[in-house]
Amino acid sequence: MYKYLIWDFNGTILDDLELCLDLLNVMLEKQNKPKLDVPAYKHVFGFPIKDYYIQAGLTFDSWSFDQMSQFFIERYQPASFECQIHKGVIETLQASIQMGLKNIILSASQTDNLIEQTKILNIFQYFDYIIGTDNIKGQGKIERGIQLMKETGIDPNSCLYVGDTIHDAEVAKALGVKVLLYTGGHQSEARLRTVNERIIYEISDIINVIKG
């Protein structure tokens, strides 16, 4: 049934929640705002990133969104090399390839950063396409996904998309593909269930879905 497995990266493949929360709290501390714990973070995180920052308590009076984005990525990118890949990712990638599927990363992260991360984490070789954006603001994921589908002629009915946020459900809907939402990432299960998509608790559950 499926020929392509489309993966979100941050929070789905890479377990970077604690890193992202730590950097958010550094920014909040710089503005003398209360820090967030994991449940609070999972309650407010989302896209657009600028809206999420506002929900978290940040303001742009003396520190612009562009400056925050630069501050974040300069610290996030090198630190992300120390993050772990979620349990079951490698095994799922290998199993899907053995079943004849092609694997694609579709992320709101900048493409060059994604390529660097996947190479350092030693997973670059598993992916047929690594599709990111041209900016560090988390903008343009839907547009890049649509461009991929048009340029490759991939049939949406042959794709299964895996992500960890409501935005991933929005991306999947825009592409016309089926989606699974993983509870181990950046948003709470309760929020994910508001979009009525299929939920998985382990990355390895993807294989059972592929098998039908």
mmCIF file of C-alpha atoms in Angstrom:
data_model
loop_
_atom_site.group_PDB
_atom_site.id
_atom_site.type_symbol
_atom_site.label_atom_id
_atom_site.label_comp_id
_atom_site.label_asym_id
_atom_site.label_seq_id
_atom_site.Cartn_x
_atom_site.Cartn_y
_atom_site.Cartn_z
ATOM 1 C CA MET A 1 0.000 0.000 0.000
ATOM 2 C CA TYR A 2 2.722 2.460 0.991
ATOM 3 C CA LYS A 3 5.793 3.240 -1.077
ATOM 4 C CA TYR A 4 7.054 6.305 0.780
ATOM 5 C CA LEU A 5 7.549 7.054 4.458
ATOM 6 C CA ILE A 6 7.733 10.796 5.090
ATOM 7 C CA TRP A 7 9.348 11.756 8.395
ATOM 8 C CA ASP A 8 9.270 14.964 10.370
ATOM 9 C CA PHE A 9 12.695 15.414 11.962
ATOM 10 C CA ASN A 10 12.670 17.428 15.195
ATOM 11 C CA GLY A 11 10.838 15.525 17.904
ATOM 12 C CA THR A 12 10.013 12.612 15.595
ATOM 13 C CA ILE A 13 13.425 11.308 14.583
ATOM 14 C CA LEU A 14 15.551 13.436 16.910
ATOM 15 C CA ASP A 15 14.753 13.589 20.617
ATOM 16 C CA ASP A 16 15.532 17.285 21.029
ATOM 17 C CA LEU A 17 12.714 18.338 23.333
ATOM 18 C CA GLU A 18 14.943 19.002 26.361
ATOM 19 C CA LEU A 19 17.386 20.994 24.248
ATOM 20 C CA CYS A 20 14.629 23.142 22.762
ATOM 21 C CA LEU A 21 13.093 23.699 26.185
ATOM 22 C CA ASP A 22 16.469 24.645 27.685
ATOM 23 C CA LEU A 23 17.059 27.225 24.955
ATOM 24 C CA LEU A 24 13.546 28.611 25.332
ATOM 25 C CA ASN A 25 14.137 29.017 29.055
ATOM 26 C CA VAL A 26 17.424 30.839 28.400
ATOM 27 C CA MET A 27 15.514 33.310 26.237
ATOM 28 C CA LEU A 28 12.749 33.661 28.826
ATOM 29 C CA GLU A 29 15.327 34.264 31.545
ATOM 30 C CA LYS A 30 16.914 37.031 29.453
ATOM 31 C CA GLN A 31 13.517 38.759 29.470
ATOM 32 C CA ASN A 32 12.919 38.075 33.169
ATOM 33 C CA LYS A 33 9.973 35.830 32.308
ATOM 34 C CA PRO A 34 8.983 32.619 34.141
ATOM 35 C CA LYS A 35 10.587 29.440 32.865
ATOM 36 C CA LEU A 36 8.508 26.548 31.525
ATOM 37 C CA ASP A 37 8.599 22.901 32.487
ATOM 38 C CA VAL A 38 8.024 20.047 30.018
ATOM 39 C CA PRO A 39 4.200 19.869 30.343
ATOM 40 C CA ALA A 40 3.892 23.644 29.923
ATOM 41 C CA TYR A 41 6.215 23.550 26.925
ATOM 42 C CA LYS A 42 4.229 20.757 25.278
ATOM 43 C CA HIS A 43 1.086 22.807 25.856
ATOM 44 C CA VAL A 44 2.362 25.920 24.053
ATOM 45 C CA PHE A 45 4.799 24.634 21.413
ATOM 46 C CA GLY A 46 3.593 24.909 17.855
ATOM 47 C CA PHE A 47 3.748 26.695 14.532
ATOM 48 C CA PRO A 48 4.198 29.422 13.501
ATOM 49 C CA ILE A 49 7.223 29.620 15.811
ATOM 50 C CA LYS A 50 6.647 33.333 16.420
ATOM 51 C CA ASP A 51 3.182 32.591 17.825
ATOM 52 C CA TYR A 52 4.598 29.850 20.034
ATOM 53 C CA TYR A 53 7.187 32.253 21.424
ATOM 54 C CA ILE A 54 4.391 34.677 22.328
ATOM 55 C CA GLN A 55 2.424 31.872 23.989
ATOM 56 C CA ALA A 56 5.533 30.945 25.970
ATOM 57 C CA GLY A 57 5.795 34.512 27.272
ATOM 58 C CA LEU A 58 8.439 36.095 25.044
ATOM 59 C CA THR A 59 8.063 39.623 23.676
ATOM 60 C CA PHE A 60 9.757 41.359 20.767
ATOM 61 C CA ASP A 61 10.099 44.855 22.213
ATOM 62 C CA SER A 62 13.886 44.899 22.529
ATOM 63 C CA TRP A 63 14.736 41.576 20.886
ATOM 64 C CA SER A 64 13.248 40.908 17.466
ATOM 65 C CA PHE A 65 11.987 37.553 16.251
ATOM 66 C CA ASP A 66 14.808 37.478 13.693
ATOM 67 C CA GLN A 67 17.363 38.017 16.467
ATOM 68 C CA MET A 68 15.768 35.291 18.586
ATOM 69 C CA SER A 69 15.813 32.891 15.644
ATOM 70 C CA GLN A 70 19.519 33.551 15.114
ATOM 71 C CA PHE A 71 20.251 33.217 18.840
ATOM 72 C CA PHE A 72 18.390 29.907 18.963
ATOM 73 C CA ILE A 73 19.910 28.255 15.895
ATOM 74 C CA GLU A 74 23.493 29.274 16.746
ATOM 75 C CA ARG A 75 23.152 27.328 19.994
ATOM 76 C CA TYR A 76 20.768 24.615 18.874
ATOM 77 C CA GLN A 77 22.657 23.281 15.854
ATOM 78 C CA PRO A 78 25.950 22.266 17.534
ATOM 79 C CA ALA A 79 24.148 21.064 20.673
ATOM 80 C CA SER A 80 21.767 18.910 18.611
ATOM 81 C CA PHE A 81 24.657 16.634 17.638
ATOM 82 C CA GLU A 82 24.619 15.368 21.230
ATOM 83 C CA CYS A 83 20.893 14.554 21.180
ATOM 84 C CA GLN A 84 19.710 10.978 20.820
ATOM 85 C CA ILE A 85 17.629 9.516 18.037
ATOM 86 C CA HIS A 86 14.301 8.214 19.323
ATOM 87 C CA LYS A 87 14.167 4.524 20.155
ATOM 88 C CA GLY A 88 13.065 2.449 17.190
ATOM 89 C CA VAL A 89 13.977 4.941 14.459
ATOM 90 C CA ILE A 90 16.914 3.002 13.012
ATOM 91 C CA GLU A 91 15.066 -0.315 13.135
ATOM 92 C CA THR A 92 12.013 1.232 11.479
ATOM 93 C CA LEU A 93 14.097 2.822 8.745
ATOM 94 C CA GLN A 94 15.852 -0.470 8.055
ATOM 95 C CA ALA A 95 12.622 -2.475 8.090
ATOM 96 C CA SER A 96 10.845 -0.030 5.786
ATOM 97 C CA ILE A 97 13.698 -0.183 3.281
ATOM 98 C CA GLN A 98 13.624 -3.986 3.377
ATOM 99 C CA MET A 99 9.903 -3.739 2.591
ATOM 100 C CA GLY A 100 10.696 -1.620 -0.460
ATOM 101 C CA LEU A 101 9.753 1.814 0.869
ATOM 102 C CA LYS A 102 11.681 5.020 0.250
ATOM 103 C CA ASN A 103 12.255 7.330 3.213
ATOM 104 C CA ILE A 104 11.936 11.113 3.081
ATOM 105 C CA ILE A 105 12.627 13.803 5.680
ATOM 106 C CA LEU A 106 10.317 16.820 5.447
ATOM 107 C CA SER A 107 11.172 19.413 8.062
ATOM 108 C CA ALA A 108 10.724 23.074 8.950
ATOM 109 C CA SER A 109 14.458 23.153 9.701
ATOM 110 C CA GLN A 110 16.909 24.636 7.231
ATOM 111 C CA THR A 111 18.040 22.065 4.651
ATOM 112 C CA ASP A 112 21.781 22.516 5.193
ATOM 113 C CA ASN A 113 21.339 22.050 8.937
ATOM 114 C CA LEU A 114 19.322 18.878 8.386
ATOM 115 C CA ILE A 115 21.936 17.380 6.114
ATOM 116 C CA GLU A 116 24.652 18.172 8.639
ATOM 117 C CA GLN A 117 22.634 16.636 11.492
ATOM 118 C CA THR A 118 21.764 13.443 9.637
ATOM 119 C CA LYS A 119 25.382 12.909 8.617
ATOM 120 C CA ILE A 120 26.734 13.436 12.125
ATOM 121 C CA LEU A 121 23.994 11.200 13.574
ATOM 122 C CA ASN A 122 24.873 8.576 10.928
ATOM 123 C CA ILE A 123 21.375 8.289 9.419
ATOM 124 C CA PHE A 124 21.897 10.254 6.197
ATOM 125 C CA GLN A 125 22.218 7.060 4.147
ATOM 126 C CA TYR A 126 18.674 5.894 4.965
ATOM 127 C CA PHE A 127 16.932 8.771 3.171
ATOM 128 C CA ASP A 128 16.167 9.225 -0.502
ATOM 129 C CA TYR A 129 15.200 12.870 -0.005
ATOM 130 C CA ILE A 130 16.030 15.352 2.763
ATOM 131 C CA ILE A 131 13.729 18.331 2.355
ATOM 132 C CA GLY A 132 14.031 21.354 4.603
ATOM 133 C CA THR A 133 13.386 25.067 4.264
ATOM 134 C CA ASP A 134 15.523 28.018 3.223
ATOM 135 C CA ASN A 135 15.250 29.841 6.563
ATOM 136 C CA ILE A 136 15.832 29.435 10.306
ATOM 137 C CA LYS A 137 12.346 30.610 11.341
ATOM 138 C CA GLY A 138 10.481 27.310 10.909
ATOM 139 C CA GLN A 139 8.552 28.660 7.925
ATOM 140 C CA GLY A 140 7.615 27.002 4.640
ATOM 141 C CA LYS A 141 7.221 23.303 5.409
ATOM 142 C CA ILE A 142 3.905 22.944 3.585
ATOM 143 C CA GLU A 143 5.225 24.750 0.523
ATOM 144 C CA ARG A 144 8.343 22.572 0.401
ATOM 145 C CA GLY A 145 6.224 19.443 0.741
ATOM 146 C CA ILE A 146 3.938 20.477 -2.113
ATOM 147 C CA GLN A 147 6.986 21.275 -4.245
ATOM 148 C CA LEU A 148 8.426 17.810 -3.537
ATOM 149 C CA MET A 149 5.211 16.077 -4.576
ATOM 150 C CA LYS A 150 4.962 18.091 -7.787
ATOM 151 C CA GLU A 151 8.597 17.655 -8.798
ATOM 152 C CA THR A 152 8.726 13.914 -8.113
ATOM 153 C CA GLY A 153 5.190 12.984 -9.163
ATOM 154 C CA ILE A 154 4.792 10.925 -5.989
ATOM 155 C CA ASP A 155 1.249 9.627 -5.548
ATOM 156 C CA PRO A 156 -0.096 10.953 -2.212
ATOM 157 C CA ASN A 157 -1.965 7.669 -1.716
ATOM 158 C CA SER A 158 1.381 5.864 -1.576
ATOM 159 C CA CYS A 159 2.702 7.982 1.321
ATOM 160 C CA LEU A 160 2.579 7.666 5.099
ATOM 161 C CA TYR A 161 3.648 10.755 7.027
ATOM 162 C CA VAL A 162 4.940 10.593 10.617
ATOM 163 C CA GLY A 163 5.156 13.667 12.833
ATOM 164 C CA ASP A 164 4.786 14.868 16.411
ATOM 165 C CA THR A 165 2.735 18.067 16.130
ATOM 166 C CA ILE A 166 -0.630 19.391 15.005
ATOM 167 C CA HIS A 167 1.261 21.208 12.258
ATOM 168 C CA ASP A 168 2.366 17.832 10.895
ATOM 169 C CA ALA A 169 -1.300 16.890 10.547
ATOM 170 C CA GLU A 170 -1.815 20.185 8.678
ATOM 171 C CA VAL A 171 1.127 19.434 6.388
ATOM 172 C CA ALA A 172 -0.157 15.929 5.706
ATOM 173 C CA LYS A 173 -3.614 17.286 4.879
ATOM 174 C CA ALA A 174 -2.117 19.823 2.471
ATOM 175 C CA LEU A 175 -0.188 17.039 0.735
ATOM 176 C CA GLY A 176 -3.160 14.675 0.722
ATOM 177 C CA VAL A 177 -1.292 11.932 2.582
ATOM 178 C CA LYS A 178 -2.114 9.719 5.572
ATOM 179 C CA VAL A 179 -0.515 10.719 8.866
ATOM 180 C CA LEU A 180 0.543 9.192 12.184
ATOM 181 C CA LEU A 181 1.218 11.457 15.165
ATOM 182 C CA TYR A 182 3.870 10.386 17.668
ATOM 183 C CA THR A 183 3.338 11.237 21.337
ATOM 184 C CA GLY A 184 7.038 11.262 22.253
ATOM 185 C CA GLY A 185 7.814 14.639 20.699
ATOM 186 C CA HIS A 186 7.038 18.313 21.237
ATOM 187 C CA GLN A 187 3.286 18.299 21.865
ATOM 188 C CA SER A 188 1.060 16.503 24.342
ATOM 189 C CA GLU A 189 -1.127 13.574 23.395
ATOM 190 C CA ALA A 190 -4.190 15.599 24.372
ATOM 191 C CA ARG A 191 -3.309 18.290 21.826
ATOM 192 C CA LEU A 192 -2.540 15.751 19.126
ATOM 193 C CA ARG A 193 -5.898 14.101 19.654
ATOM 194 C CA THR A 194 -7.686 17.386 18.940
ATOM 195 C CA VAL A 195 -6.950 16.841 15.247
ATOM 196 C CA ASN A 196 -8.378 13.300 15.376
ATOM 197 C CA GLU A 197 -5.383 11.664 13.717
ATOM 198 C CA ARG A 198 -3.995 8.224 14.410
ATOM 199 C CA ILE A 199 -1.676 8.237 17.415
ATOM 200 C CA ILE A 200 1.413 6.097 17.998
ATOM 201 C CA TYR A 201 3.305 5.719 21.271
ATOM 202 C CA GLU A 202 6.410 4.039 19.853
ATOM 203 C CA ILE A 203 8.201 4.723 16.567
ATOM 204 C CA SER A 204 8.300 0.984 15.931
ATOM 205 C CA ASP A 205 4.484 1.043 15.705
ATOM 206 C CA ILE A 206 4.947 2.505 12.205
ATOM 207 C CA ILE A 207 5.860 -0.916 10.825
ATOM 208 C CA ASN A 208 2.578 -2.446 11.979
ATOM 209 C CA VAL A 209 0.703 0.345 10.214
ATOM 210 C CA ILE A 210 2.691 -0.200 7.020
ATOM 211 C CA LYS A 211 1.933 -3.919 7.143
ATOM 212 C CA GLY A 212 -1.743 -3.102 7.627
#
